[in-house]
Amino acid sequence: MDAETPRQKWDRIYREWKGPFPNAAMVLSQNEHLLPGGGRALDLACGLGGNALFLARRGFEVDAIDLSEAGIEALAHAARMEGLPIHAQVGDVMEGQWSNGSYEVIVVTRFLERTLVKTIVGALKPGGLLFYQTFVKTKRSDHGPNNPRFLLHDNELIRLFDGLLIRYYRDEARTGRPDAGQRDEAFLVAQRPES
C-alpha cells in the first residue's frame, strides 16, 4: 500500500476528529495582551483553525491557509456559523504567496519550514507581530514529529528571526525538573521593527 501524502494524512485526521474545536495555541492565548487592537492576521498551516477563530473573535480579519481540505471546510463552516471574517483557503504554504507588509499578526504553530522565514517576516507590516510555537529537539514526549528536520535546536527560533525584536521567548529544554513546565515546544513572540 502506498504511503499517505501529507494532504491525505491531515484530511484523514481532521475527518476523524471527534473532540471539540482546538483552542488557540498557548503562545497566542497566553500573550493575548500583546495583540494590537485589530487589523489583518494570517494563520499559517492553520489546521482546524483554533488560532484563526481566536483572532477573528478579537476583531481581526483573518486569512487561514492549510493543505487539508477537510480542515479548511471545518474552519469555514465554524466561521460562517459565528459570522466571523475568516478567509479559509486550501493551499500549500510552501508557495509563500503572501503580500509584503500585509499583516499586523502572523501565527505559526506546530509547523516548521525554515525556508519560509524571510517570506513570513516580509509579510509582516512594520510593527507587526509574529506568534510562533513548535516542537523542539529536546522534547520529552512522543507528541509531534520525530523527524529532526521538523524539530528546533536550542534557541533556533531566536536565530531564525534575528531581524525581529523579541517580545517573548520560552524554551525550557531539559533544565531543572523535566516533569514540570512546557518542555516539548519553543514559544516566540517577535515584532518587525517600525523602520
mmCIF file of C-alpha atoms in Angstrom:
data_model
loop_
_atom_site.group_PDB
_atom_site.id
_atom_site.type_symbol
_atom_site.label_atom_id
_atom_site.label_comp_id
_atom_site.label_asym_id
_atom_site.label_seq_id
_atom_site.Cartn_x
_atom_site.Cartn_y
_atom_site.Cartn_z
ATOM 1 C CA MET A 1 0.000 0.000 0.000
ATOM 2 C CA ASP A 2 1.281 3.462 -0.874
ATOM 3 C CA ALA A 3 2.150 5.822 1.936
ATOM 4 C CA GLU A 4 -0.215 8.722 2.582
ATOM 5 C CA THR A 5 0.699 12.123 1.249
ATOM 6 C CA PRO A 6 0.737 14.922 3.846
ATOM 7 C CA ARG A 7 -2.610 16.171 2.466
ATOM 8 C CA GLN A 8 -4.177 12.705 2.754
ATOM 9 C CA LYS A 9 -2.816 12.284 6.275
ATOM 10 C CA TRP A 10 -4.257 15.567 7.543
ATOM 11 C CA ASP A 11 -7.555 15.129 5.699
ATOM 12 C CA ARG A 12 -7.955 11.745 7.427
ATOM 13 C CA ILE A 13 -7.064 13.188 10.844
ATOM 14 C CA TYR A 14 -9.490 16.103 10.522
ATOM 15 C CA ARG A 15 -12.316 13.960 9.126
ATOM 16 C CA GLU A 16 -11.910 11.579 12.083
ATOM 17 C CA TRP A 17 -11.677 14.452 14.613
ATOM 18 C CA LYS A 18 -14.185 13.829 17.425
ATOM 19 C CA GLY A 19 -13.090 16.354 20.013
ATOM 20 C CA PRO A 20 -14.101 19.983 20.391
ATOM 21 C CA PHE A 21 -12.613 22.573 18.089
ATOM 22 C CA PRO A 22 -8.999 23.210 19.156
ATOM 23 C CA ASN A 23 -8.210 26.194 21.336
ATOM 24 C CA ALA A 24 -5.710 28.821 20.291
ATOM 25 C CA ALA A 25 -2.070 27.878 20.738
ATOM 26 C CA MET A 26 -0.526 28.756 24.091
ATOM 27 C CA VAL A 27 1.861 31.262 22.530
ATOM 28 C CA LEU A 28 -1.167 33.238 21.358
ATOM 29 C CA SER A 29 -3.612 32.772 24.235
ATOM 30 C CA GLN A 30 -1.029 33.425 26.956
ATOM 31 C CA ASN A 31 0.292 36.521 25.174
ATOM 32 C CA GLU A 32 -3.045 37.956 24.049
ATOM 33 C CA HIS A 33 -2.161 41.198 25.840
ATOM 34 C CA LEU A 34 0.490 41.862 23.156
ATOM 35 C CA LEU A 35 -2.037 41.853 20.299
ATOM 36 C CA PRO A 36 -2.869 45.132 18.570
ATOM 37 C CA GLY A 37 -6.496 46.276 18.574
ATOM 38 C CA GLY A 38 -7.277 44.662 15.219
ATOM 39 C CA GLY A 39 -6.204 44.527 11.589
ATOM 40 C CA ARG A 40 -5.259 41.687 9.288
ATOM 41 C CA ALA A 41 -3.890 38.391 10.538
ATOM 42 C CA LEU A 42 -2.532 35.232 8.921
ATOM 43 C CA ASP A 43 -2.899 31.771 10.462
ATOM 44 C CA LEU A 44 -0.305 29.762 8.569
ATOM 45 C CA ALA A 45 -0.765 25.970 8.307
ATOM 46 C CA CYS A 46 -3.928 26.566 10.315
ATOM 47 C CA GLY A 47 -5.288 23.023 10.603
ATOM 48 C CA LEU A 48 -8.776 23.279 12.086
ATOM 49 C CA GLY A 49 -8.178 26.975 12.765
ATOM 50 C CA GLY A 50 -8.171 27.427 16.530
ATOM 51 C CA ASN A 51 -5.848 30.431 16.153
ATOM 52 C CA ALA A 52 -7.903 31.929 13.321
ATOM 53 C CA LEU A 53 -11.104 31.696 15.371
ATOM 54 C CA PHE A 54 -9.375 33.229 18.402
ATOM 55 C CA LEU A 55 -8.129 36.186 16.355
ATOM 56 C CA ALA A 56 -11.378 36.751 14.447
ATOM 57 C CA ARG A 57 -13.318 36.814 17.725
ATOM 58 C CA ARG A 58 -10.999 39.646 18.783
ATOM 59 C CA GLY A 59 -11.670 41.814 15.760
ATOM 60 C CA PHE A 60 -9.072 40.637 13.245
ATOM 61 C CA GLU A 61 -9.782 39.854 9.611
ATOM 62 C CA VAL A 62 -8.007 36.526 9.204
ATOM 63 C CA ASP A 63 -6.512 34.677 6.254
ATOM 64 C CA ALA A 64 -6.192 30.997 7.186
ATOM 65 C CA ILE A 65 -4.256 28.641 4.920
ATOM 66 C CA ASP A 66 -3.780 24.896 5.169
ATOM 67 C CA LEU A 67 -3.046 21.938 2.923
ATOM 68 C CA SER A 68 -6.019 19.974 4.256
ATOM 69 C CA GLU A 69 -9.336 20.447 2.515
ATOM 70 C CA ALA A 70 -11.107 18.777 5.456
ATOM 71 C CA GLY A 71 -9.550 21.193 7.951
ATOM 72 C CA ILE A 72 -10.404 24.234 5.835
ATOM 73 C CA GLU A 73 -14.004 23.041 5.324
ATOM 74 C CA ALA A 74 -14.465 22.654 9.093
ATOM 75 C CA LEU A 75 -12.968 26.090 9.788
ATOM 76 C CA ALA A 76 -15.020 27.795 7.050
ATOM 77 C CA HIS A 77 -18.189 26.230 8.473
ATOM 78 C CA ALA A 78 -17.353 27.405 12.018
ATOM 79 C CA ALA A 79 -16.588 30.913 10.729
ATOM 80 C CA ARG A 80 -19.921 31.071 8.863
ATOM 81 C CA MET A 81 -21.830 29.884 11.938
ATOM 82 C CA GLU A 82 -20.332 32.711 14.015
ATOM 83 C CA GLY A 83 -20.272 35.297 11.234
ATOM 84 C CA LEU A 84 -16.517 35.733 11.601
ATOM 85 C CA PRO A 85 -14.270 37.406 8.986
ATOM 86 C CA ILE A 86 -12.089 34.387 8.224
ATOM 87 C CA HIS A 87 -10.929 33.717 4.675
ATOM 88 C CA ALA A 88 -10.161 29.997 4.902
ATOM 89 C CA GLN A 89 -8.354 28.615 1.884
ATOM 90 C CA VAL A 90 -6.785 25.343 0.852
ATOM 91 C CA GLY A 91 -3.226 25.991 -0.197
ATOM 92 C CA ASP A 92 0.334 24.840 0.045
ATOM 93 C CA VAL A 93 2.011 27.209 2.499
ATOM 94 C CA MET A 94 5.324 26.306 0.883
ATOM 95 C CA GLU A 95 4.337 28.531 -2.025
ATOM 96 C CA GLY A 96 4.531 31.511 0.352
ATOM 97 C CA GLN A 97 2.471 33.844 -1.785
ATOM 98 C CA TRP A 98 1.550 36.492 0.773
ATOM 99 C CA SER A 99 1.872 40.158 0.009
ATOM 100 C CA ASN A 100 4.742 42.020 1.619
ATOM 101 C CA GLY A 101 3.769 44.147 4.591
ATOM 102 C CA SER A 102 0.182 42.829 4.714
ATOM 103 C CA TYR A 103 -0.338 41.572 8.256
ATOM 104 C CA GLU A 104 -0.425 43.031 11.744
ATOM 105 C CA VAL A 105 -0.255 39.471 13.130
ATOM 106 C CA ILE A 106 1.046 36.151 11.812
ATOM 107 C CA VAL A 107 0.615 32.926 13.771
ATOM 108 C CA VAL A 108 2.547 29.737 13.058
ATOM 109 C CA THR A 109 2.057 26.755 15.348
ATOM 110 C CA ARG A 110 3.406 23.237 15.173
ATOM 111 C CA PHE A 111 4.794 23.788 11.701
ATOM 112 C CA LEU A 112 8.421 24.330 10.792
ATOM 113 C CA GLU A 113 9.807 25.169 7.391
ATOM 114 C CA ARG A 114 12.989 27.169 7.712
ATOM 115 C CA THR A 115 12.966 28.274 4.059
ATOM 116 C CA LEU A 116 9.824 30.357 4.712
ATOM 117 C CA VAL A 117 11.404 32.612 7.352
ATOM 118 C CA LYS A 118 12.147 35.549 5.026
ATOM 119 C CA THR A 119 8.709 35.317 3.429
ATOM 120 C CA ILE A 120 6.999 35.291 6.842
ATOM 121 C CA VAL A 121 8.998 38.295 8.049
ATOM 122 C CA GLY A 122 8.307 40.128 4.803
ATOM 123 C CA ALA A 123 4.561 39.571 5.153
ATOM 124 C CA LEU A 124 4.512 41.427 8.490
ATOM 125 C CA LYS A 125 3.710 45.118 8.475
ATOM 126 C CA PRO A 126 6.246 47.312 10.264
ATOM 127 C CA GLY A 127 5.351 46.890 13.929
ATOM 128 C CA GLY A 128 3.574 43.611 13.165
ATOM 129 C CA LEU A 129 3.829 40.630 15.489
ATOM 130 C CA LEU A 130 4.793 37.021 14.856
ATOM 131 C CA PHE A 131 3.478 34.381 17.276
ATOM 132 C CA TYR A 132 5.385 31.118 16.750
ATOM 133 C CA GLN A 133 5.187 27.817 18.632
ATOM 134 C CA THR A 134 6.607 24.485 17.552
ATOM 135 C CA PHE A 135 8.385 21.357 18.701
ATOM 136 C CA VAL A 136 11.977 21.160 19.903
ATOM 137 C CA LYS A 137 14.640 18.505 19.512
ATOM 138 C CA THR A 138 14.835 18.074 23.315
ATOM 139 C CA LYS A 139 11.147 17.166 23.654
ATOM 140 C CA ARG A 140 10.308 14.600 26.307
ATOM 141 C CA SER A 141 7.149 13.067 24.832
ATOM 142 C CA ASP A 142 6.326 11.300 21.578
ATOM 143 C CA HIS A 143 3.852 14.060 20.715
ATOM 144 C CA GLY A 144 4.654 15.821 17.465
ATOM 145 C CA PRO A 145 7.160 14.905 14.764
ATOM 146 C CA ASN A 146 10.199 12.705 15.274
ATOM 147 C CA ASN A 147 11.944 13.763 12.089
ATOM 148 C CA PRO A 148 14.771 16.123 13.177
ATOM 149 C CA ARG A 149 14.054 18.300 10.132
ATOM 150 C CA PHE A 150 10.863 19.448 11.888
ATOM 151 C CA LEU A 151 12.378 19.970 15.339
ATOM 152 C CA LEU A 152 14.058 23.128 16.626
ATOM 153 C CA HIS A 153 17.537 23.239 18.109
ATOM 154 C CA ASP A 154 18.151 25.249 21.291
ATOM 155 C CA ASN A 155 17.439 28.954 20.684
ATOM 156 C CA GLU A 156 16.871 28.322 16.989
ATOM 157 C CA LEU A 157 13.698 30.403 16.784
ATOM 158 C CA ILE A 158 15.621 33.431 18.030
ATOM 159 C CA ARG A 159 18.325 32.853 15.425
ATOM 160 C CA LEU A 160 15.844 32.246 12.595
ATOM 161 C CA PHE A 161 14.051 35.514 13.317
ATOM 162 C CA ASP A 162 17.078 37.551 14.394
ATOM 163 C CA GLY A 163 15.924 40.603 12.412
ATOM 164 C CA LEU A 164 12.824 40.893 14.609
ATOM 165 C CA LEU A 165 12.550 42.336 18.111
ATOM 166 C CA ILE A 166 11.999 39.574 20.664
ATOM 167 C CA ARG A 167 8.983 40.345 22.865
ATOM 168 C CA TYR A 168 8.610 36.906 24.455
ATOM 169 C CA TYR A 169 10.612 33.677 24.274
ATOM 170 C CA ARG A 170 10.405 30.375 26.114
ATOM 171 C CA ASP A 171 12.370 27.197 25.517
ATOM 172 C CA GLU A 172 12.947 25.226 28.704
ATOM 173 C CA ALA A 173 14.700 22.217 27.144
ATOM 174 C CA ARG A 174 15.515 19.782 29.968
ATOM 175 C CA THR A 175 16.636 22.324 32.554
ATOM 176 C CA GLY A 176 15.599 21.726 36.176
ATOM 177 C CA ARG A 177 12.648 19.415 36.785
ATOM 178 C CA PRO A 178 11.773 18.000 33.372
ATOM 179 C CA ASP A 179 8.379 16.787 34.639
ATOM 180 C CA ALA A 180 7.172 20.400 35.080
ATOM 181 C CA GLY A 181 6.724 23.362 32.771
ATOM 182 C CA GLN A 182 6.401 23.465 28.986
ATOM 183 C CA ARG A 183 9.052 21.068 27.735
ATOM 184 C CA ASP A 184 8.192 19.919 24.229
ATOM 185 C CA GLU A 185 7.897 23.228 22.382
ATOM 186 C CA ALA A 186 9.546 26.619 21.983
ATOM 187 C CA PHE A 187 7.457 29.794 22.074
ATOM 188 C CA LEU A 188 8.266 33.117 20.427
ATOM 189 C CA VAL A 189 6.560 36.464 20.036
ATOM 190 C CA ALA A 190 8.604 38.827 17.891
ATOM 191 C CA GLN A 191 7.928 42.199 16.312
ATOM 192 C CA ARG A 192 9.029 43.620 12.992
ATOM 193 C CA PRO A 193 10.836 46.912 13.612
ATOM 194 C CA GLU A 194 8.940 50.047 12.606
ATOM 195 C CA SER A 195 11.704 51.180 10.273
#
